[in-house]
């Protein structure tokens, strides 16, 4: 499980690429940017939760996360797309 609390978080391209042991990701961050393929092929990831103000994610961030059952984003500003 990955839990991060804070003000600003930037998860770089491929940061958790093929991380087979990551099952949950909980981000309590005011401003979060997730670059492309950050969680690509994390096949054990079942739950991703973000709570904060600004959430930005890029292309293929969660591609091939075949076990992902819950993707919860609670933010004032959400941008999902190509960056």
CSV table of N, CA and C in Angstrom, one decimal:
chain,number,residue,atom,x,y,z
A,1,UNK,N,0.8,-1.2,0.0
A,1,UNK,CA,0.0,0.0,0.0
A,1,UNK,C,0.9,1.2,0.0
A,2,UNK,N,0.5,2.2,-0.8
A,2,UNK,CA,1.2,3.5,-0.9
A,2,UNK,C,0.3,4.6,-0.3
A,3,UNK,N,0.7,5.3,0.7
A,3,UNK,CA,-0.1,6.4,1.2
A,3,UNK,C,0.8,7.6,1.3
A,4,UNK,N,0.3,8.7,0.7
A,4,UNK,CA,1.1,10.0,0.6
A,4,UNK,C,0.2,11.1,1.1
A,5,UNK,N,0.6,11.9,2.0
A,5,UNK,CA,-0.1,13.1,2.5
A,5,UNK,C,0.9,14.3,2.2
A,6,UNK,N,0.3,15.4,1.8
A,6,UNK,CA,1.1,16.6,1.6
A,6,UNK,C,0.4,17.6,0.8
A,7,UNK,N,1.2,18.6,0.3
A,7,UNK,CA,0.7,19.7,-0.4
A,7,UNK,C,0.8,19.5,-1.9
A,8,UNK,N,2.0,19.2,-2.4
A,8,UNK,CA,2.3,19.1,-3.8
A,8,UNK,C,2.9,17.7,-4.1
A,9,UNK,N,2.4,17.0,-5.1
A,9,UNK,CA,3.0,15.7,-5.4
A,9,UNK,C,3.0,15.6,-7.0
A,10,UNK,N,4.2,15.2,-7.5
A,10,UNK,CA,4.3,14.9,-8.9
A,10,UNK,C,4.9,13.5,-9.0
A,11,UNK,N,4.1,12.6,-9.6
A,11,UNK,CA,4.5,11.3,-9.9
A,11,UNK,C,5.0,11.2,-11.3
A,12,UNK,N,6.2,10.9,-11.5
A,12,UNK,CA,6.8,11.0,-12.8
A,12,UNK,C,6.5,9.8,-13.7
A,13,UNK,N,6.8,9.9,-15.0
A,13,UNK,CA,6.5,8.9,-16.0
A,13,UNK,C,7.1,7.6,-15.6
A,14,UNK,N,6.2,6.6,-15.6
A,14,UNK,CA,6.6,5.2,-15.3
A,14,UNK,C,7.1,5.0,-13.9
A,15,UNK,N,6.8,5.8,-12.9
A,15,UNK,CA,7.3,5.7,-11.5
A,15,UNK,C,7.0,4.4,-10.9
A,16,UNK,N,5.9,3.8,-11.1
A,16,UNK,CA,5.5,2.5,-10.5
A,16,UNK,C,5.2,1.5,-11.6
A,17,UNK,N,5.8,1.6,-12.7
A,17,UNK,CA,5.7,0.8,-13.9
A,17,UNK,C,5.9,-0.7,-13.5
A,18,UNK,N,4.9,-1.5,-13.7
A,18,UNK,CA,5.0,-3.0,-13.5
A,18,UNK,C,5.3,-3.3,-12.0
A,19,UNK,N,4.8,-2.5,-11.1
A,19,UNK,CA,5.0,-2.7,-9.6
A,19,UNK,C,3.9,-3.7,-9.2
A,20,UNK,N,4.3,-5.0,-9.2
A,20,UNK,CA,3.3,-6.1,-8.9
A,20,UNK,C,2.8,-6.2,-7.5
A,21,UNK,N,3.5,-5.6,-6.5
A,21,UNK,CA,3.2,-5.7,-5.1
A,21,UNK,C,2.3,-4.5,-4.6
A,22,UNK,N,2.1,-3.5,-5.5
A,22,UNK,CA,1.2,-2.4,-5.1
A,22,UNK,C,-0.2,-2.7,-5.2
A,23,UNK,N,-1.0,-2.7,-4.1
A,23,UNK,CA,-2.4,-3.1,-4.1
A,23,UNK,C,-3.3,-1.9,-3.9
A,24,UNK,N,-2.9,-0.9,-3.1
A,24,UNK,CA,-3.7,0.2,-2.9
A,24,UNK,C,-2.9,1.5,-2.9
A,25,UNK,N,-3.4,2.6,-3.4
A,25,UNK,CA,-2.8,3.9,-3.5
A,25,UNK,C,-3.7,4.9,-2.9
A,26,UNK,N,-3.3,5.6,-1.8
A,26,UNK,CA,-4.1,6.6,-1.2
A,26,UNK,C,-3.4,7.9,-1.2
A,27,UNK,N,-3.8,8.9,-1.9
A,27,UNK,CA,-3.2,10.2,-2.0
A,27,UNK,C,-4.0,11.2,-1.4
A,28,UNK,N,-3.6,11.9,-0.3
A,28,UNK,CA,-4.2,13.0,0.3
A,28,UNK,C,-3.3,14.2,0.1
A,29,UNK,N,-3.4,14.8,-1.1
A,29,UNK,CA,-2.5,15.8,-1.5
A,29,UNK,C,-3.3,17.0,-2.1
A,30,UNK,N,-2.9,18.2,-1.8
A,30,UNK,CA,-3.7,19.3,-2.4
A,30,UNK,C,-3.5,19.4,-3.9
A,31,UNK,N,-2.3,19.3,-4.4
A,31,UNK,CA,-2.1,19.4,-5.8
A,31,UNK,C,-1.3,18.2,-6.3
A,32,UNK,N,-1.9,17.4,-7.2
A,32,UNK,CA,-1.3,16.2,-7.7
A,32,UNK,C,-1.2,16.1,-9.2
A,33,UNK,N,0.0,15.8,-9.7
A,33,UNK,CA,0.1,15.5,-11.2
A,33,UNK,C,0.7,14.1,-11.3
A,34,UNK,N,0.0,13.3,-12.1
A,34,UNK,CA,0.5,12.0,-12.4
A,34,UNK,C,0.8,11.9,-13.9
A,35,UNK,N,2.1,11.7,-14.2
A,35,UNK,CA,2.5,11.6,-15.6
A,35,UNK,C,2.1,10.3,-16.3
A,36,UNK,N,2.3,10.2,-17.6
A,36,UNK,CA,1.9,9.0,-18.3
A,36,UNK,C,2.5,7.7,-17.8
A,37,UNK,N,1.8,6.7,-17.9
A,37,UNK,CA,2.2,5.3,-17.6
A,37,UNK,C,2.8,5.2,-16.1
A,38,UNK,N,2.4,6.1,-15.2
A,38,UNK,CA,2.9,6.0,-13.9
A,38,UNK,C,2.6,4.7,-13.2
A,39,UNK,N,1.4,4.2,-13.4
A,39,UNK,CA,1.0,2.9,-12.7
A,39,UNK,C,0.8,1.8,-13.8
A,40,UNK,N,1.4,2.0,-14.9
A,40,UNK,CA,1.2,1.0,-16.0
A,40,UNK,C,1.5,-0.4,-15.6
A,41,UNK,N,0.6,-1.3,-15.8
A,41,UNK,CA,0.8,-2.7,-15.6
A,41,UNK,C,1.0,-3.1,-14.1
A,42,UNK,N,0.4,-2.3,-13.2
A,42,UNK,CA,0.4,-2.6,-11.8
A,42,UNK,C,-0.8,-3.6,-11.6
A,43,UNK,N,-0.6,-4.8,-11.9
A,43,UNK,CA,-1.7,-5.8,-12.0
A,43,UNK,C,-2.3,-6.1,-10.6
A,44,UNK,N,-1.7,-5.8,-9.5
A,44,UNK,CA,-2.3,-6.0,-8.2
A,44,UNK,C,-3.0,-4.8,-7.6
A,45,UNK,N,-2.9,-3.7,-8.3
A,45,UNK,CA,-3.6,-2.5,-7.9
A,45,UNK,C,-5.1,-2.6,-8.0
A,46,UNK,N,-5.8,-2.6,-6.8
A,46,UNK,CA,-7.2,-2.8,-6.8
A,46,UNK,C,-8.0,-1.5,-6.5
A,47,UNK,N,-7.3,-0.6,-5.8
A,47,UNK,CA,-7.9,0.6,-5.3
A,47,UNK,C,-7.0,1.8,-5.4
A,48,UNK,N,-7.5,2.9,-6.0
A,48,UNK,CA,-6.8,4.2,-6.1
A,48,UNK,C,-7.7,5.3,-5.6
A,49,UNK,N,-7.3,6.0,-4.6
A,49,UNK,CA,-8.1,7.1,-4.0
A,49,UNK,C,-7.3,8.3,-3.9
A,50,UNK,N,-7.9,9.4,-4.4
A,50,UNK,CA,-7.3,10.7,-4.3
A,50,UNK,C,-8.2,11.7,-3.7
A,51,UNK,N,-7.8,12.4,-2.7
A,51,UNK,CA,-8.5,13.5,-2.0
A,51,UNK,C,-7.6,14.7,-2.0
A,52,UNK,N,-8.1,15.8,-2.5
A,52,UNK,CA,-7.4,17.0,-2.6
A,52,UNK,C,-8.1,18.1,-3.3
A,53,UNK,N,-7.3,19.1,-3.8
A,53,UNK,CA,-7.9,20.2,-4.6
A,53,UNK,C,-7.8,20.0,-6.1
A,54,UNK,N,-6.5,19.8,-6.6
A,54,UNK,CA,-6.3,19.7,-8.0
A,54,UNK,C,-5.7,18.3,-8.3
A,55,UNK,N,-6.3,17.7,-9.3
A,55,UNK,CA,-5.8,16.3,-9.7
A,55,UNK,C,-5.7,16.3,-11.2
A,56,UNK,N,-4.5,16.1,-11.7
A,56,UNK,CA,-4.2,16.0,-13.1
A,56,UNK,C,-3.5,14.7,-13.4
A,57,UNK,N,-4.0,14.0,-14.4
A,57,UNK,CA,-3.4,12.7,-14.8
A,57,UNK,C,-3.3,12.7,-16.3
A,58,UNK,N,-2.3,11.9,-16.8
A,58,UNK,CA,-2.0,11.9,-18.2
A,58,UNK,C,-2.4,10.6,-18.9
A,59,UNK,N,-1.9,10.5,-20.1
A,59,UNK,CA,-2.3,9.3,-20.9
A,59,UNK,C,-1.7,8.0,-20.3
A,60,UNK,N,-2.5,7.0,-20.4
A,60,UNK,CA,-2.2,5.6,-20.0
A,60,UNK,C,-1.7,5.5,-18.6
A,61,UNK,N,-2.1,6.4,-17.7
A,61,UNK,CA,-1.6,6.3,-16.3
A,61,UNK,C,-1.9,5.0,-15.6
A,62,UNK,N,-3.1,4.5,-15.9
A,62,UNK,CA,-3.5,3.2,-15.3
A,62,UNK,C,-3.7,2.1,-16.3
A,63,UNK,N,-3.1,2.2,-17.4
A,63,UNK,CA,-3.2,1.2,-18.4
A,63,UNK,C,-2.8,-0.2,-17.9
A,64,UNK,N,-3.5,-1.2,-18.2
A,64,UNK,CA,-3.2,-2.6,-17.9
A,64,UNK,C,-3.2,-2.9,-16.4
A,65,UNK,N,-3.9,-2.0,-15.6
A,65,UNK,CA,-4.1,-2.3,-14.2
A,65,UNK,C,-5.4,-3.2,-14.2
A,66,UNK,N,-5.2,-4.4,-14.4
A,66,UNK,CA,-6.3,-5.3,-14.7
A,66,UNK,C,-7.1,-5.7,-13.5
A,67,UNK,N,-6.6,-5.4,-12.3
A,67,UNK,CA,-7.4,-5.7,-11.0
A,67,UNK,C,-8.0,-4.5,-10.4
A,68,UNK,N,-7.9,-3.3,-11.1
A,68,UNK,CA,-8.4,-2.0,-10.6
A,68,UNK,C,-9.9,-2.1,-10.5
A,69,UNK,N,-10.4,-2.0,-9.3
A,69,UNK,CA,-11.9,-2.1,-9.1
A,69,UNK,C,-12.5,-0.7,-8.7
A,70,UNK,N,-11.7,0.1,-8.0
A,70,UNK,CA,-12.1,1.4,-7.5
A,70,UNK,C,-11.1,2.5,-7.8
A,71,UNK,N,-11.6,3.5,-8.5
A,71,UNK,CA,-10.8,4.7,-8.8
A,71,UNK,C,-11.7,5.8,-8.3
A,72,UNK,N,-11.3,6.4,-7.2
A,72,UNK,CA,-12.1,7.4,-6.5
A,72,UNK,C,-11.3,8.7,-6.5
A,73,UNK,N,-11.8,9.8,-7.1
A,73,UNK,CA,-11.2,11.1,-7.1
A,73,UNK,C,-12.1,12.1,-6.6
A,74,UNK,N,-11.7,12.7,-5.5
A,74,UNK,CA,-12.5,13.8,-4.8
A,74,UNK,C,-11.6,15.1,-4.9
A,75,UNK,N,-11.9,15.9,-5.9
A,75,UNK,CA,-11.1,17.1,-6.1
A,75,UNK,C,-12.0,18.2,-6.7
A,76,UNK,N,-11.6,19.5,-6.5
A,76,UNK,CA,-12.3,20.6,-7.1
A,76,UNK,C,-12.0,20.7,-8.5
A,77,UNK,N,-10.8,20.5,-8.9
A,77,UNK,CA,-10.4,20.6,-10.3
A,77,UNK,C,-9.8,19.3,-10.8
A,78,UNK,N,-10.4,18.7,-11.8
A,78,UNK,CA,-9.9,17.4,-12.3
A,78,UNK,C,-9.6,17.5,-13.8
A,79,UNK,N,-8.4,17.1,-14.2
A,79,UNK,CA,-8.0,17.1,-15.6
A,79,UNK,C,-7.4,15.8,-15.9
A,80,UNK,N,-8.2,15.0,-16.8
A,80,UNK,CA,-7.7,13.7,-17.2
A,80,UNK,C,-7.5,13.7,-18.7
A,81,UNK,N,-6.3,13.5,-19.1
A,81,UNK,CA,-6.0,13.6,-20.5
A,81,UNK,C,-4.5,13.6,-20.8
A,82,UNK,N,-4.2,14.1,-22.0
A,82,UNK,CA,-2.8,14.1,-22.5
A,82,UNK,C,-2.1,15.3,-22.0
A,83,UNK,N,-1.0,15.1,-21.3
A,83,UNK,CA,-0.1,16.2,-20.8
A,83,UNK,C,1.3,16.0,-21.3
